[in-house]
Short mmCIF file of C-alpha atoms in Angstrom, two decimals:
data_model
loop_
_atom_site.label_atom_id
_atom_site.label_comp_id
_atom_site.label_asym_id
_atom_site.label_seq_id
_atom_site.Cartn_x
_atom_site.Cartn_y
_atom_site.Cartn_z
CA MET B 69 -8.35 -38.44 5.57
CA ASP B 70 -4.78 -37.93 4.29
CA SER B 71 -6.08 -37.13 0.81
CA ILE B 72 -8.48 -34.56 2.31
CA ARG B 73 -5.64 -32.87 4.20
CA GLN B 74 -3.43 -32.88 1.13
CA ARG B 75 -6.22 -31.19 -0.79
CA GLN B 76 -6.48 -28.56 1.93
CA TRP B 77 -2.81 -27.61 1.63
CA LEU B 78 -3.01 -27.53 -2.17
CA LEU B 79 -6.06 -25.28 -2.06
CA ALA B 80 -4.41 -22.92 0.43
CA ALA B 81 -1.32 -22.76 -1.79
CA LEU B 82 -3.49 -22.07 -4.84
CA SER B 83 -5.12 -19.19 -3.00
CA GLY B 84 -1.71 -17.69 -2.25
CA ILE B 85 -0.72 -17.94 -5.92
CA LEU B 86 -3.96 -16.29 -7.06
CA GLN B 87 -3.38 -13.45 -4.60
CA VAL B 88 0.06 -12.89 -6.12
CA LEU B 89 -1.39 -12.71 -9.62
CA ILE B 90 -3.89 -9.94 -8.83
CA PHE B 91 -1.17 -7.37 -8.08
CA PRO B 92 1.57 -5.95 -10.31
CA SER B 93 3.51 -7.17 -12.11
CA PRO B 94 1.03 -9.90 -13.29
CA SER B 95 -1.88 -7.50 -12.63
CA LEU B 96 -4.59 -10.08 -13.37
CA TYR B 97 -7.06 -8.07 -11.32
CA PHE B 98 -10.14 -10.09 -12.33
CA LEU B 99 -8.78 -13.08 -10.39
CA GLY B 100 -9.40 -11.14 -7.18
CA TRP B 101 -13.02 -12.33 -7.21
CA ILE B 102 -11.91 -15.96 -6.78
CA ALA B 103 -8.50 -15.58 -5.13
CA LEU B 104 -9.75 -16.45 -1.63
CA VAL B 105 -12.21 -19.15 -2.69
CA PRO B 106 -9.64 -21.99 -2.48
CA LEU B 107 -8.59 -20.91 1.01
CA LEU B 108 -12.20 -20.73 2.21
CA ILE B 109 -12.89 -24.19 0.81
CA ALA B 110 -9.65 -25.53 2.30
CA ILE B 111 -10.85 -24.49 5.73
CA ALA B 112 -14.30 -25.95 5.04
CA ARG B 113 -12.94 -29.40 4.07
CA PRO B 114 -16.10 -30.65 2.34
CA GLY B 115 -16.55 -34.41 2.33
CA PHE B 116 -14.49 -35.20 5.40
CA THR B 117 -16.20 -37.97 7.36
CA ALA B 118 -16.67 -36.73 10.90
CA PRO B 119 -19.71 -35.96 13.02
CA ASP B 120 -19.28 -32.20 12.84
CA VAL B 121 -21.84 -30.72 10.51
CA ILE B 122 -24.46 -32.50 8.46
CA SER B 123 -26.28 -30.50 5.84
CA PRO B 124 -30.03 -30.94 5.25
CA SER B 125 -29.19 -33.12 2.22
CA GLY B 126 -27.13 -35.43 4.39
CA LYS B 127 -23.77 -34.27 3.04
CA ILE B 128 -21.13 -34.11 5.74
CA LEU B 129 -19.19 -30.88 6.08
CA ALA B 130 -16.41 -30.75 8.65
CA TRP B 131 -14.72 -27.43 9.25
CA THR B 132 -11.10 -27.70 10.24
CA THR B 133 -9.81 -26.91 13.71
CA PRO B 134 -8.74 -23.31 14.44
CA LEU B 135 -5.09 -24.37 14.66
CA ARG B 136 -5.20 -26.02 11.24
CA GLY B 137 -7.12 -22.98 9.95
CA PHE B 138 -4.21 -20.83 11.12
CA PHE B 139 -1.64 -22.90 9.26
CA LEU B 140 -3.74 -23.03 6.10
CA GLY B 141 -4.02 -19.25 6.12
CA TYR B 142 -0.35 -19.01 7.04
CA LEU B 143 0.70 -21.06 4.02
CA SER B 144 -1.42 -18.87 1.76
CA GLY B 145 0.17 -15.76 3.28
CA LEU B 146 3.70 -17.11 2.92
CA ILE B 147 3.21 -17.63 -0.78
CA TRP B 148 1.53 -14.25 -1.21
CA TYR B 149 4.31 -12.30 0.51
CA ALA B 150 7.08 -14.25 -1.20
CA GLY B 151 5.47 -13.73 -4.61
CA SER B 152 4.55 -10.06 -4.13
CA CYS B 153 7.40 -8.76 -1.98
CA TYR B 154 10.35 -10.66 -3.45
CA TRP B 155 11.93 -7.23 -3.97
CA VAL B 156 12.99 -7.36 -0.30
CA PHE B 157 15.76 -9.70 -1.44
CA HIS B 158 16.90 -7.20 -4.10
CA VAL B 159 17.03 -4.36 -1.57
CA MET B 160 18.91 -6.36 1.03
CA HIS B 161 21.35 -7.98 -1.40
CA ARG B 162 22.26 -5.06 -3.64
CA TYR B 163 21.90 -2.08 -1.34
CA GLY B 164 22.04 -3.67 2.09
CA LYS B 165 25.24 -5.43 0.99
CA LEU B 166 24.11 -8.76 2.39
CA SER B 167 25.27 -12.02 0.88
CA THR B 168 22.78 -14.00 -1.19
CA PRO B 169 22.03 -16.49 1.64
CA ALA B 170 21.67 -13.67 4.18
CA ALA B 171 19.36 -11.65 1.90
CA LEU B 172 17.25 -14.76 1.26
CA GLY B 173 17.12 -15.27 5.01
CA VAL B 174 15.84 -11.73 5.55
CA LEU B 175 13.16 -12.27 2.89
CA ALA B 176 12.18 -15.54 4.58
CA LEU B 177 11.91 -13.87 7.99
CA PHE B 178 9.88 -11.06 6.44
CA CYS B 179 7.42 -13.55 4.93
CA LEU B 180 7.31 -15.75 8.03
CA TYR B 181 6.41 -12.74 10.16
CA LEU B 182 3.81 -11.03 8.00
CA ALA B 183 2.10 -14.30 7.01
CA ILE B 184 0.89 -14.40 10.62
CA TYR B 185 -1.92 -12.04 9.54
CA HIS B 186 -3.20 -14.46 6.92
CA GLY B 187 -2.87 -17.15 9.56
CA LEU B 188 -4.90 -15.07 11.99
CA PHE B 189 -7.67 -14.78 9.42
CA GLY B 190 -7.67 -18.56 8.93
CA PHE B 191 -7.71 -19.13 12.69
CA LEU B 192 -10.62 -16.77 13.32
CA LEU B 193 -12.59 -18.12 10.37
CA ALA B 194 -12.19 -21.71 11.53
CA LEU B 195 -13.03 -20.65 15.07
CA ALA B 196 -16.24 -18.98 13.92
CA ALA B 197 -17.27 -22.07 11.96
CA LEU B 198 -17.05 -24.65 14.73
CA ARG B 199 -20.40 -26.15 15.72
CA PRO B 200 -23.42 -25.66 15.72
CA LEU B 201 -25.16 -26.87 12.58
CA HIS B 202 -25.06 -23.72 10.48
CA GLY B 203 -21.54 -22.63 11.45
CA LEU B 204 -20.39 -22.64 7.83
CA ARG B 205 -23.00 -20.11 6.81
CA ARG B 206 -22.31 -17.87 9.80
CA ALA B 207 -18.56 -18.03 9.27
CA LEU B 208 -18.80 -17.04 5.63
CA LEU B 209 -21.01 -14.10 6.58
CA LEU B 210 -18.44 -13.05 9.16
CA ALA B 211 -15.42 -13.61 6.89
CA PRO B 212 -15.42 -10.15 5.16
CA PHE B 213 -15.49 -8.43 8.56
CA LEU B 214 -12.65 -10.65 9.80
CA TRP B 215 -10.55 -9.94 6.72
CA VAL B 216 -10.89 -6.16 7.04
CA ALA B 217 -10.21 -6.34 10.79
CA VAL B 218 -6.98 -8.23 10.08
CA GLU B 219 -6.00 -5.71 7.37
CA LEU B 220 -6.46 -2.90 9.88
CA ALA B 221 -4.30 -4.79 12.37
CA ARG B 222 -1.58 -5.13 9.73
CA ALA B 223 -1.70 -1.37 9.13
CA ARG B 224 -1.84 -0.29 12.76
CA ILE B 225 0.25 -2.92 14.56
CA THR B 226 2.94 -3.94 12.09
CA GLY B 227 2.79 -0.74 10.04
CA PHE B 228 2.88 -2.49 6.67
CA PRO B 229 -0.47 -2.15 4.84
CA TRP B 230 1.22 -3.05 1.56
CA ASP B 231 -1.16 -4.20 -1.17
CA LEU B 232 -4.39 -4.26 0.82
CA LEU B 233 -6.81 -6.47 -1.09
CA GLY B 234 -9.03 -3.60 -2.24
CA THR B 235 -6.08 -2.00 -4.05
CA SER B 236 -6.27 -4.79 -6.63
CA GLN B 237 -9.45 -3.13 -7.98
CA VAL B 238 -7.95 0.34 -8.46
CA ASP B 239 -8.90 0.31 -12.17
CA ASN B 240 -12.53 -0.51 -11.43
CA ILE B 241 -13.85 3.04 -11.26
CA PRO B 242 -17.50 2.32 -10.25
CA LEU B 243 -16.37 -0.01 -7.47
CA THR B 244 -13.72 2.35 -6.16
CA ARG B 245 -16.39 4.99 -5.50
CA VAL B 246 -16.94 3.04 -2.27
CA ALA B 247 -13.54 4.25 -1.08
CA VAL B 248 -14.69 7.85 -0.66
CA LEU B 249 -16.88 6.53 2.18
CA THR B 250 -14.88 3.63 3.62
CA GLY B 251 -11.36 3.95 2.29
CA VAL B 252 -9.75 1.01 0.56
CA TYR B 253 -11.10 -1.28 3.31
CA GLY B 254 -14.62 -1.09 1.91
CA ILE B 255 -13.39 -2.44 -1.43
CA SER B 256 -11.55 -5.25 0.36
CA PHE B 257 -14.82 -6.08 2.11
CA ILE B 258 -16.75 -6.36 -1.16
CA VAL B 259 -14.06 -8.52 -2.79
CA VAL B 260 -14.04 -10.93 0.16
CA LEU B 261 -17.85 -10.97 0.27
CA VAL B 262 -18.01 -12.08 -3.37
CA ASN B 263 -15.36 -14.73 -2.71
CA CYS B 264 -17.46 -15.98 0.19
CA GLY B 265 -20.56 -16.12 -2.01
CA ILE B 266 -18.76 -18.26 -4.57
CA ALA B 267 -17.35 -20.52 -1.86
CA ALA B 268 -20.78 -20.91 -0.27
CA ALA B 269 -22.24 -21.87 -3.65
CA LEU B 270 -19.53 -24.47 -4.20
CA LEU B 271 -20.10 -25.93 -0.74
CA ALA B 272 -23.89 -26.07 -1.12
CA PRO B 273 -25.73 -29.32 -1.88
CA ALA B 274 -25.71 -30.17 -5.60
CA ALA B 275 -29.32 -29.07 -6.18
CA HIS B 276 -28.66 -25.67 -4.65
CA ARG B 277 -25.21 -25.36 -6.22
CA ARG B 278 -26.61 -25.42 -9.74
CA ARG B 279 -28.70 -22.39 -8.86
CA LEU B 280 -26.33 -20.47 -6.56
CA LEU B 281 -23.01 -20.81 -8.37
CA PRO B 282 -24.12 -19.13 -11.64
CA LEU B 283 -25.65 -16.33 -9.58
CA ALA B 284 -22.46 -15.80 -7.56
CA LEU B 285 -20.30 -15.84 -10.67
CA ALA B 286 -22.69 -13.45 -12.42
CA ILE B 287 -22.35 -10.97 -9.55
CA ALA B 288 -18.56 -11.19 -9.76
CA ALA B 289 -18.70 -10.67 -13.54
CA MET B 290 -21.01 -7.68 -13.20
CA LEU B 291 -18.69 -6.06 -10.67
CA GLN B 292 -15.69 -6.75 -12.87
CA LEU B 293 -17.37 -5.06 -15.83
CA GLY B 294 -16.69 -1.76 -14.10
CA VAL B 295 -13.16 -1.80 -15.56
CA PHE B 296 -14.69 -1.12 -18.97
CA LEU B 297 -16.36 2.08 -17.81
CA HIS B 298 -14.27 5.11 -18.72
CA PRO B 299 -15.75 8.41 -17.50
CA ARG B 300 -14.79 11.54 -19.38
CA ALA B 301 -11.50 13.19 -18.57
CA LEU B 302 -11.55 15.62 -15.66
CA PRO B 303 -10.52 19.24 -16.21
CA ALA B 304 -6.82 19.78 -15.59
CA PRO B 305 -6.04 23.41 -16.43
CA HIS B 306 -2.72 23.53 -14.54
CA SER B 307 0.59 21.79 -15.10
CA GLY B 308 3.61 21.04 -12.95
CA LEU B 309 7.01 19.80 -14.10
CA LEU B 310 7.96 16.50 -12.45
CA VAL B 311 11.66 15.73 -12.72
CA GLN B 312 12.58 12.04 -12.91
CA GLN B 313 16.24 12.18 -11.94
CA ASN B 314 17.19 8.51 -12.48
CA VAL B 315 20.19 8.93 -10.20
CA PRO B 316 21.94 5.60 -9.46
CA LEU B 317 21.44 4.46 -5.90
CA ASP B 318 24.96 3.09 -5.58
CA GLU B 319 26.77 6.16 -6.93
CA GLU B 320 30.08 6.99 -5.21
CA TRP B 321 29.56 10.68 -4.57
CA THR B 322 32.29 13.29 -4.75
CA PRO B 323 31.91 17.09 -4.79
CA THR B 324 32.61 17.00 -8.54
CA SER B 325 30.04 14.29 -9.35
CA LEU B 326 27.43 15.93 -7.13
CA GLN B 327 27.96 19.29 -8.86
CA ALA B 328 27.74 17.63 -12.29
CA THR B 329 24.51 15.85 -11.33
CA PHE B 330 22.93 19.07 -10.08
CA THR B 331 23.91 20.84 -13.30
CA GLU B 332 22.32 18.13 -15.44
CA LEU B 333 19.14 18.15 -13.37
CA ALA B 334 18.95 21.95 -13.54
CA GLN B 335 19.24 21.81 -17.32
CA ILE B 336 16.17 19.59 -17.70
CA SER B 337 14.18 21.51 -15.05
CA ALA B 338 13.01 24.11 -17.53
CA LEU B 339 9.38 25.19 -17.60
CA PRO B 340 7.83 26.64 -20.75
CA ALA B 341 6.60 30.18 -20.33
CA SER B 342 2.88 29.24 -20.20
CA SER B 343 3.17 25.89 -18.44
CA ALA B 344 0.76 26.39 -15.56
CA GLY B 345 -2.17 28.25 -17.02
CA ASP B 346 -3.41 30.63 -14.35
CA GLY B 347 -1.93 28.46 -11.58
CA PRO B 348 1.52 28.54 -9.98
CA ARG B 349 4.63 27.58 -11.88
CA LEU B 350 5.83 24.46 -10.07
CA ILE B 351 8.83 22.13 -10.41
CA VAL B 352 9.06 18.98 -8.28
CA TRP B 353 12.28 17.07 -7.65
CA PRO B 354 11.74 13.57 -6.25
CA GLU B 355 13.23 11.74 -3.32
CA SER B 356 16.77 11.14 -4.47
CA PRO B 357 19.87 9.15 -3.50
CA ALA B 358 21.95 12.24 -4.33
CA PRO B 359 23.12 13.64 -0.96
CA PHE B 360 21.57 17.09 -1.11
CA PHE B 361 21.84 18.67 2.35
CA GLU B 362 19.81 21.66 3.44
CA SER B 363 22.78 22.79 5.53
CA ASP B 364 25.01 22.95 2.44
CA PRO B 365 25.25 26.67 1.52
CA GLY B 366 26.37 25.79 -2.02
CA PHE B 367 23.29 23.66 -2.63
CA ARG B 368 20.99 26.29 -1.13
CA GLN B 369 22.48 28.94 -3.41
CA ARG B 370 22.20 26.77 -6.54
CA ILE B 371 18.59 25.62 -5.96
CA SER B 372 17.51 29.18 -5.12
CA GLY B 373 19.19 30.38 -8.28
CA LEU B 374 17.33 27.75 -10.31
CA ALA B 375 14.00 28.89 -8.83
CA ARG B 376 14.74 32.51 -9.79
CA GLN B 377 15.91 31.51 -13.25
CA GLN B 378 12.72 29.54 -13.93
CA ALA B 379 10.48 32.00 -12.05
CA ALA B 380 8.94 28.91 -10.45
CA HIS B 381 8.42 27.34 -7.07
CA ILE B 382 10.58 24.26 -6.56
CA LEU B 383 9.77 21.39 -4.24
CA VAL B 384 12.93 19.43 -3.48
CA THR B 385 13.70 16.45 -1.24
CA LEU B 386 16.86 16.66 0.82
CA VAL B 387 18.48 15.79 4.13
CA GLY B 388 17.38 18.24 6.81
CA GLU B 389 18.86 18.83 10.23
CA LEU B 390 17.10 19.47 13.52
CA PRO B 391 18.53 21.69 16.29
CA VAL B 392 19.06 18.62 18.48
CA HIS B 393 21.70 15.91 18.64
CA LEU B 394 21.57 12.13 18.85
CA PRO B 395 23.11 10.32 21.84
CA GLY B 396 26.40 9.91 19.91
CA GLY B 397 26.66 13.67 19.40
CA GLU B 398 25.68 13.66 15.72
CA PRO B 399 23.03 16.16 14.57
CA ALA B 400 19.57 14.66 14.12
CA GLN B 401 18.73 14.34 10.43
CA THR B 402 15.34 14.13 8.72
CA ASN B 403 14.04 13.10 5.30
CA ARG B 404 12.73 16.51 4.31
CA VAL B 405 10.75 18.14 1.52
CA ALA B 406 11.50 21.86 1.21
CA LEU B 407 9.70 24.54 -0.82
CA ILE B 408 11.72 27.25 -2.52
CA ALA B 409 9.78 30.26 -3.81
CA ALA B 410 10.11 31.74 -7.29
CA ASN B 411 12.21 34.54 -5.79
CA GLY B 412 14.64 32.02 -4.28
CA ALA B 413 13.39 32.27 -0.70
CA TRP B 414 13.02 29.08 1.37
CA LEU B 415 9.37 29.06 2.45
CA GLY B 416 8.90 25.93 4.55
CA HIS B 417 9.41 22.20 4.82
CA TYR B 418 7.82 18.88 5.73
CA ASP B 419 9.73 16.17 7.61
CA LYS B 420 8.77 12.59 6.85
CA ILE B 421 6.78 11.15 9.75
CA HIS B 422 6.54 7.45 8.87
CA LEU B 423 10.08 6.22 8.30
CA VAL B 424 11.04 2.97 6.59
CA PRO B 425 12.49 0.37 8.97
CA PHE B 426 15.83 -0.96 7.72
CA GLY B 427 15.84 1.78 5.10
CA GLU B 428 15.87 5.05 7.03
CA TYR B 429 16.54 3.69 10.48
CA VAL B 430 17.37 0.34 12.05
CA PRO B 431 14.93 -0.71 14.79
CA PHE B 432 16.46 -2.66 17.64
CA LYS B 433 19.89 -1.90 16.20
CA ARG B 434 21.75 -4.32 18.44
CA ILE B 435 19.60 -7.23 17.29
CA PHE B 436 19.60 -6.26 13.62
CA ALA B 437 23.15 -4.98 13.33
CA PHE B 438 23.57 -7.04 10.16
CA ALA B 439 21.22 -4.65 8.34
CA GLY B 440 23.29 -1.58 9.07
CA GLY B 441 24.49 -1.46 5.46
CA LEU B 442 21.13 -0.09 4.43
CA THR B 443 21.68 3.11 6.39
CA GLU B 444 25.38 3.69 5.74
CA ALA B 445 24.70 6.47 3.25
CA VAL B 446 21.86 8.27 4.97
CA GLY B 447 22.40 7.65 8.65
CA ASN B 448 19.61 7.33 11.15
CA TYR B 449 16.72 9.61 10.33
CA VAL B 450 14.49 11.14 12.98
CA PRO B 451 10.74 11.23 12.20
CA GLY B 452 8.88 14.48 11.85
CA ASN B 453 5.87 15.32 13.98
CA THR B 454 3.81 17.82 11.95
CA ARG B 455 1.84 17.28 8.74
CA SER B 456 2.96 20.54 7.20
CA ARG B 457 1.25 21.99 4.15
CA PHE B 458 2.64 24.40 1.56
CA GLU B 459 0.80 27.44 0.32
CA ILE B 460 1.66 28.58 -3.19
CA GLU B 461 -0.11 31.62 -4.58
CA GLY B 462 -3.14 31.02 -2.37
CA HIS B 463 -3.38 27.27 -3.11
CA LYS B 464 -2.63 24.56 -0.57
CA PHE B 465 -0.35 21.65 -1.45
CA ALA B 466 0.70 18.70 0.70
CA ALA B 467 3.69 16.43 0.12
CA PHE B 468 4.13 12.94 1.50
CA ILE B 469 7.28 10.95 1.01
CA CYS B 470 7.61 7.48 -0.54
CA TYR B 471 6.52 4.82 2.00
CA GLU B 472 3.93 7.16 3.52
CA SER B 473 1.68 6.70 0.48
CA ILE B 474 0.71 3.18 1.63
CA PHE B 475 -1.01 4.47 4.80
CA PRO B 476 -4.62 5.49 4.04
CA ASP B 477 -5.39 7.14 7.37
CA GLU B 478 -2.20 9.17 7.40
CA VAL B 479 -2.48 10.59 3.89
CA ARG B 480 -6.13 11.56 4.33
CA GLN B 481 -5.10 13.87 7.21
CA PHE B 482 -3.41 16.18 4.70
CA ALA B 483 -6.70 16.60 2.84
CA ALA B 484 -8.57 17.02 6.12
CA ALA B 485 -6.19 19.89 6.91
CA GLY B 486 -7.12 21.61 3.65
CA ALA B 487 -4.61 20.40 1.05
CA GLN B 488 -6.05 20.83 -2.44
CA VAL B 489 -3.35 18.84 -4.28
CA PHE B 490 -1.19 15.92 -3.16
CA ILE B 491 2.47 15.63 -4.15
CA ASN B 492 4.07 12.23 -3.62
CA VAL B 493 7.87 12.17 -3.92
CA SER B 494 9.50 8.77 -3.94
CA ASP B 495 12.57 6.76 -4.83
CA ASP B 496 11.39 3.37 -6.07
CA GLY B 497 14.74 2.46 -7.57
CA TRP B 498 15.42 0.37 -4.47
CA TYR B 499 12.88 -2.20 -5.57
CA GLY B 500 14.21 -3.12 -9.00
CA ARG B 501 12.24 -3.06 -12.24
CA TYR B 502 9.31 -5.33 -11.49
CA GLY B 503 6.49 -5.70 -9.02
CA ALA B 504 6.97 -3.06 -6.37
CA PRO B 505 7.05 0.10 -8.56
CA GLY B 506 3.63 -0.76 -10.00
CA GLN B 507 2.30 -1.80 -6.60
CA HIS B 508 3.50 1.44 -5.05
CA LEU B 509 1.91 3.47 -7.85
CA ASN B 510 -1.45 1.75 -7.34
CA MET B 511 -1.42 2.57 -3.64
CA ALA B 512 -0.82 6.24 -4.45
CA ARG B 513 -3.73 6.01 -6.92
CA MET B 514 -5.96 4.69 -4.14
CA ARG B 515 -5.04 7.69 -1.95
CA ALA B 516 -6.22 9.95 -4.79
CA ILE B 517 -9.52 8.06 -4.95
CA GLU B 518 -10.18 8.09 -1.20
CA ASN B 519 -9.70 11.84 -0.91
CA ARG B 520 -10.77 13.01 -4.41
CA ARG B 521 -7.45 14.75 -4.97
CA TRP B 522 -5.03 15.03 -7.85
CA VAL B 523 -1.68 13.42 -7.06
CA LEU B 524 1.55 14.57 -8.67
CA ARG B 525 3.93 11.66 -8.21
CA ALA B 526 7.60 12.41 -8.81
CA THR B 527 9.99 9.47 -8.45
CA ASN B 528 13.71 9.03 -8.95
CA SER B 529 13.50 6.16 -11.44
CA GLY B 530 9.75 5.75 -12.11
CA ILE B 531 6.86 5.43 -12.08
CA THR B 532 6.45 9.23 -12.35
CA ALA B 533 2.84 10.14 -13.06
CA SER B 534 -0.07 12.52 -12.77
CA ILE B 535 -3.09 10.85 -11.15
CA ASP B 536 -6.61 12.27 -11.24
CA PRO B 537 -9.20 12.04 -8.41
CA LEU B 538 -10.66 8.88 -9.98
CA GLY B 539 -7.29 7.18 -9.65
CA ARG B 540 -6.52 7.26 -13.37
CA VAL B 541 -2.97 7.83 -14.57
CA VAL B 542 -3.45 10.70 -17.03
CA ALA B 543 0.24 11.22 -17.80
CA GLN B 544 3.27 9.01 -17.17
CA SER B 545 6.98 9.22 -17.79
CA PRO B 546 8.98 6.25 -19.18
CA PRO B 547 10.77 4.58 -16.25
CA PHE B 548 14.51 4.23 -15.74
CA ALA B 549 15.39 7.29 -17.80
CA ARG B 550 16.33 10.85 -16.88
CA ASN B 551 13.47 12.97 -18.13
CA THR B 552 10.66 15.28 -17.11
CA LEU B 553 6.89 15.06 -17.20
CA ALA B 554 4.49 17.94 -17.77
CA ALA B 555 1.89 16.77 -15.25
CA PRO B 556 -1.65 18.15 -15.59
CA TYR B 557 -3.66 18.73 -12.42
CA ASP B 558 -6.39 20.80 -10.83
CA PHE B 559 -7.24 22.00 -7.34
CA ALA B 560 -9.96 20.31 -5.29
CA SER B 561 -11.60 21.43 -2.08
CA VAL B 562 -14.24 18.71 -1.74
CA THR B 563 -14.06 16.76 1.51
CA THR B 564 -14.98 13.09 1.29
CA PHE B 565 -16.57 11.15 4.11
CA TYR B 566 -13.40 9.09 4.40
CA THR B 567 -11.27 12.23 4.60
CA LEU B 568 -13.36 13.44 7.52
CA HIS B 569 -13.80 10.21 9.43
CA GLY B 570 -10.85 8.02 8.50
CA ASP B 571 -10.91 4.28 9.16
CA TRP B 572 -14.36 4.20 10.75
CA PHE B 573 -15.46 1.30 8.52
CA ALA B 574 -12.42 -0.82 9.34
CA TRP B 575 -12.95 -0.22 13.06
CA ALA B 576 -16.63 -1.14 12.65
CA CYS B 577 -15.47 -4.44 11.11
CA VAL B 578 -13.28 -5.03 14.16
CA ILE B 579 -16.25 -4.47 16.48
CA ILE B 580 -18.58 -6.66 14.41
CA SER B 581 -15.94 -9.41 14.26
CA LEU B 582 -15.53 -9.40 18.02
CA ALA B 583 -19.29 -9.30 18.54
CA GLY B 584 -19.80 -12.14 16.05
CA LEU B 585 -17.24 -14.35 17.77
CA PHE B 586 -18.70 -13.50 21.19
CA VAL B 587 -22.26 -14.34 20.11
CA ARG B 588 -20.98 -17.48 18.42
CA PHE B 589 -19.47 -18.82 21.63
CA ARG B 590 -22.35 -17.66 23.79
CA PHE B 591 -24.62 -19.63 21.48
CA GLN B 592 -22.35 -22.67 21.65
CA ALA B 593 -22.13 -22.46 25.43
CA GLY B 594 -25.90 -22.23 25.65
CA SER B 595 -26.31 -25.25 23.37
CA ILE B 596 -23.89 -27.30 25.44
CA SER B 597 -25.48 -26.37 28.76
CA SER B 598 -28.97 -27.21 27.49
#
């Protein structure tokens, strides 16, 4: 029995490691088809001698208890979050000014909290698989619905849908076509379904295993072959200039250094005369650590002058102010994207709605006072409340800021409101050089896929890129360098099913999961009473 339990923990840990490997920086996406298999088998515990489930061949299969299922899933989740989101330590230590032990403690708390969702999946799966005889089969059929339901809970309750499982297949163009109907959740469903098929084959009696396992692996291989399909390039007759500022996040700003930085950025923000074809001339400045304030008359004059000089519209991220004050008397500030017309006029703005906890505000400030260092430079931002769009020469653009790109249902609302092009401005320098910048890029690519929109992604330090509606990066700027990217794009007015209906598929998985668990226990209660 002890050896069986030890094997369970090892399998759960292996699953967590495989889940780390399928996302950047390792980016071994093909392992996604087997990443959950060890966890599923760990919960199944084949070979454990107990009078739980006896297969037709006489082999004993004992599913673990729901509580143990929770902890198996929890262990897998701990490893996944620690291996994928280790950049939390970098942010807290370098920019939050926490000591090494304190930053490690924050990372540990982060992992301990979010791993609850993996634990919830393990709990529900084990719960579904308790008696009667064919509980294993029913549980594996229910598992993809449970996984998607838990992913939706992570997005809606905790507000951290980072690296949803389906995002690991962003390079698999035929498979990602599902996302125009279901969003990324439909891809997650398929990946888990294949994992369940392989697990079911491995748990089958030997005679059946020899037939089922090659079939399950063949299906996974066929789906993976989609990464070798490269459709022709999409037309991109227009071009925008994306400025990668590469401004240090820990710069000690003075009026002189700020003026010098603006001058340098203005010098590289030069559009060639025929840069945009028959479309608007457009320059995009990313989210930046440079303290550009909309209320600063000097900055307003300089950026308007740059727009007139280049005869181009400029989209710039800055600190905006609202005509209200915080309880302490300070003016309410927002993380704002503003549009300046080619004639220098300020046309409109969008205020970031989904703020980053511990980055743009400190929730429960009294409890988490130790994290105040993260907001010393920017203060406490106030969220916006309107998904504003920008109209440039008759074309509709929408900008979302940094962290907002990880929320499928929020981004698709811009397309539903008529935006023909997405602009994603971000500052990924917080994360360091590895892992998170590539992960963040892939989530922006998935938003392009779900809504069939071009995405112009301008970042402070990289990865700055132009992304087509199939999620392909068609142009990219070298990271961690001050440069510009001539980003090709086109306008799109198609409305996908996902754009119109949002997370309908994920909610359907929630309903089916609840119904499956209800029927499961009704069946068990009926069996016991009879």
